[in-house]
Coordinates of C-alpha atoms in Angstrom, one line a residue:
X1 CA 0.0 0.0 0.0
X2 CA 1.4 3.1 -0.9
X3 CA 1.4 6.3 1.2
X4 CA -2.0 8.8 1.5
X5 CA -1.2 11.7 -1.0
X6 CA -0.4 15.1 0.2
X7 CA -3.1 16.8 -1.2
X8 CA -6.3 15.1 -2.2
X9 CA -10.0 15.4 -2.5
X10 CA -13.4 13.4 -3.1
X11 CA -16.7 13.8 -4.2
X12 CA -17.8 10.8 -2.3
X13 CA -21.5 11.4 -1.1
X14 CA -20.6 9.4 2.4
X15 CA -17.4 11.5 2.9
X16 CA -19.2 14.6 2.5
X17 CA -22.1 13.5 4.7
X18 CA -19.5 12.8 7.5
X19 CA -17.9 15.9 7.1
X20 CA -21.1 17.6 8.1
X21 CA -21.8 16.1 10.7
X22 CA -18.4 16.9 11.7
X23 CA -19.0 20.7 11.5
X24 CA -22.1 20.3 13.2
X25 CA -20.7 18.4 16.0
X26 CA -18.1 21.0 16.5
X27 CA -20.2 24.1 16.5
X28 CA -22.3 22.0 19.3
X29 CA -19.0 21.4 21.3
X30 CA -18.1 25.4 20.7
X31 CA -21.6 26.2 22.0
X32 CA -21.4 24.0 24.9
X33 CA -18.0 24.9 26.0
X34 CA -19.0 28.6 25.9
X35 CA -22.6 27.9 28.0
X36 CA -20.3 26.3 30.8
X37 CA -17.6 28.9 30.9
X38 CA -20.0 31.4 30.7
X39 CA -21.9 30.0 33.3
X40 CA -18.7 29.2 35.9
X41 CA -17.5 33.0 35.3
X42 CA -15.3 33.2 32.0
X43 CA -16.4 36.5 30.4
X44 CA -18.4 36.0 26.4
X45 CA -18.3 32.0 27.7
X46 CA -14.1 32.6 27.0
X47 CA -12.4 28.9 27.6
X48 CA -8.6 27.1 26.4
X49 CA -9.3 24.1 24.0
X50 CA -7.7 21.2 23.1
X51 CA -8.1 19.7 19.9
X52 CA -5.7 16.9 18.3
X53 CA -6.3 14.4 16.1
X54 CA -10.4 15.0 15.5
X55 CA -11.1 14.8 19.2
X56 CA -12.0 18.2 20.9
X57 CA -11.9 19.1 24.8
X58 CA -12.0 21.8 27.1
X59 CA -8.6 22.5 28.8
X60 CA -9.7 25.1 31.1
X61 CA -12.4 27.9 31.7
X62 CA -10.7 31.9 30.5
X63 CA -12.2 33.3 33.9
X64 CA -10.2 36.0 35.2
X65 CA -11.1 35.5 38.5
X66 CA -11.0 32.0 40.5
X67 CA -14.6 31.1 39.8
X68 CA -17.4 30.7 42.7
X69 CA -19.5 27.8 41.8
X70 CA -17.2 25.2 43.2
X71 CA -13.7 24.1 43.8
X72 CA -11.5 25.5 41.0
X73 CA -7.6 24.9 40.4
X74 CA -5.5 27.1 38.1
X75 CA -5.3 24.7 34.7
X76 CA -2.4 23.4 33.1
X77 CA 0.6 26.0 32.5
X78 CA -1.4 28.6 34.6
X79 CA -4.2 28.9 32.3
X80 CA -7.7 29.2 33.5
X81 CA -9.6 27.4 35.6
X82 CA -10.8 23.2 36.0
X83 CA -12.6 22.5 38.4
X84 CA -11.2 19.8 41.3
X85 CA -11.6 16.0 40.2
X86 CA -13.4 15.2 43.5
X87 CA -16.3 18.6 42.6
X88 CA -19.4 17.6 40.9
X89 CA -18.3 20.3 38.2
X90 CA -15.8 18.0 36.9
X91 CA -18.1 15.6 35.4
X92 CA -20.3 18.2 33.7
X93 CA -16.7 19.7 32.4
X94 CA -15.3 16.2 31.2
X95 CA -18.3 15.3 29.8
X96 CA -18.0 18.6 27.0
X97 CA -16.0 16.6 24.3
X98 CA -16.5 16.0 20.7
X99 CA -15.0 13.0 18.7
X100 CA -14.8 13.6 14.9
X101 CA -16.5 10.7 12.7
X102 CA -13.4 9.3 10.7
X103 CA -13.8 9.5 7.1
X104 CA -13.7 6.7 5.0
X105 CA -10.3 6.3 3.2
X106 CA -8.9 8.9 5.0
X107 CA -6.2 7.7 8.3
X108 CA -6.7 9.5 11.5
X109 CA -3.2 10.3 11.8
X110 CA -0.4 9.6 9.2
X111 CA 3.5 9.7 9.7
X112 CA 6.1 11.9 8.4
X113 CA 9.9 11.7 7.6
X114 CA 12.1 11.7 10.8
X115 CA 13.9 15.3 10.5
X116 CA 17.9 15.3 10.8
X117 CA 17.3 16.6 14.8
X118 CA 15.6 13.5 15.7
X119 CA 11.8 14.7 15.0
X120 CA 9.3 12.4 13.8
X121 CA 6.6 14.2 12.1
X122 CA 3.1 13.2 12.4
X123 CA -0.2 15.1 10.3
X124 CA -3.4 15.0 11.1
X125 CA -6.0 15.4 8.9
X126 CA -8.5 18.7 8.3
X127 CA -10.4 17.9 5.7
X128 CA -12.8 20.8 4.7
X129 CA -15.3 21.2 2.4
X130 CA -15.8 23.4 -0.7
X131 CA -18.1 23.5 -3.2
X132 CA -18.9 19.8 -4.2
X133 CA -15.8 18.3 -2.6
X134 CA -14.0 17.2 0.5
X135 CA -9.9 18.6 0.4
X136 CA -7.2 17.3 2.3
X137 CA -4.0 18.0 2.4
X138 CA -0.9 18.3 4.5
X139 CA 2.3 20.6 5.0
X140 CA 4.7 17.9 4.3
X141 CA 4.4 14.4 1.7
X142 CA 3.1 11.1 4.1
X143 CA 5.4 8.1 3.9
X144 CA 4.3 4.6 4.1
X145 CA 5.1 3.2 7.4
X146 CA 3.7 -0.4 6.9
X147 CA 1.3 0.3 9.4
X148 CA -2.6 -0.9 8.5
X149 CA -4.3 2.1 7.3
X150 CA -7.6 2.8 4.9
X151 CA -8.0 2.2 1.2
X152 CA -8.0 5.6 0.2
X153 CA -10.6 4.4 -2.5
X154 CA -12.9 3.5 0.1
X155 CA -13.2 7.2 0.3
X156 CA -12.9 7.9 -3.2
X157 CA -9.7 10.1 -2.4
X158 CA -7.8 11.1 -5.6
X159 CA -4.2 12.8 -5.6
X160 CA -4.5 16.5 -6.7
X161 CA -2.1 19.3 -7.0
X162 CA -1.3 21.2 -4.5
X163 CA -2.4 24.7 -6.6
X164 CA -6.1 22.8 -6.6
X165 CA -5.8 22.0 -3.0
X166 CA -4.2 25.5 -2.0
X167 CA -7.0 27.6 -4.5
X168 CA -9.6 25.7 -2.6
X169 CA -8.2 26.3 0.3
X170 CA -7.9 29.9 0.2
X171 CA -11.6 30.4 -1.3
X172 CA -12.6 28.5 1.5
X173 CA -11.0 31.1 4.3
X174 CA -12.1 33.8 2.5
X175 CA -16.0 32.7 2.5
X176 CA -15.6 32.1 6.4
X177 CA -13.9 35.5 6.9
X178 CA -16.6 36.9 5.1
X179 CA -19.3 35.0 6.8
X180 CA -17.9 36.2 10.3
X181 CA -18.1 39.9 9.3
X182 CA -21.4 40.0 8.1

């Protein structure tokens, strides 16, 4: 099996289903995260997240203050607020977390080359959507690791070059800058 391209898209009806519902799930994380933040003290519901790999969490509140409605710690690096493991908030706080659907054909994570001061990369997918297509692609070229991954037909994924994929790309950030304006 050879490695996933660098840049690639599909106009496979599944994949762009799932992508969807990937955008969906997000905003309904975002909106969550802010309700709870907003609600525990974090001024316009302000918090940290962490995101990696398609799954998305809250890594602390953006209260200025140490909130009130409970046992709060400072979070990680001095950011924010969580609230203690042992407070009742902490459920309701872990339990604001989106996984992303994986998309057929497409790996979760795919390795990179091994850089000459001992980094390995590692890329993670974020596909977007634009127009009638799904477009992937990745700041350096995937290598095949001989590790099991997806049959990038599954997803109908075709190799496309990178002036397609970077076109696309910037299209697509300009209709979301102009969306957030207006």
């Amino acid at each position: 099996m050879t490695a996933f391209p660098q840049y690639a898209k599909t106009t496979n009806p599944d994949v762009i289903a799932a992508v969807a519902r990937n955008v969906e799930g997000v905003s309904a994380f975002h909106a969550s995260a802010c309700a709870f933040a907003e609600a525990h003290g974090a001024e316009k519901g302000g918090y940290y997240p962490s995101a990696f790999a398609g799954m998305h969490r809250i890594r602390a509140i953006a209260a200025g203050t140490k909130p009130t409605t409970g046992r709060w710690k400072r979070g990680y690096a001095g950011y924010g607020w969580l609230p203690f493991k042992n407070d009742p908030l902490h459920d309701e706080f872990e339990a604001i977390r989106f996984d992303e659907e994986s998309l057929p054909g497409l790996p979760d994570m795919l390795r990179g080359p091994y850089l000459p001061n001992g980094q390995h990369m590692l890329y993670t997918p974020q596909p977007f959507l634009w127009g009638d297509a799904v477009y992937v692609g990745f700041s350096g070229a995937p290598v095949e690791d001989g590790t099991k991954q997806p049959d990038i037909a599954d997803g109908g994924w075709v190799e496309i070059l990178a002036s397609e994929y970077h076109a696309a790309r910037e299209a697509f950030n300009a209709a979301a800058a102009e969306k957030q304006a207006a």
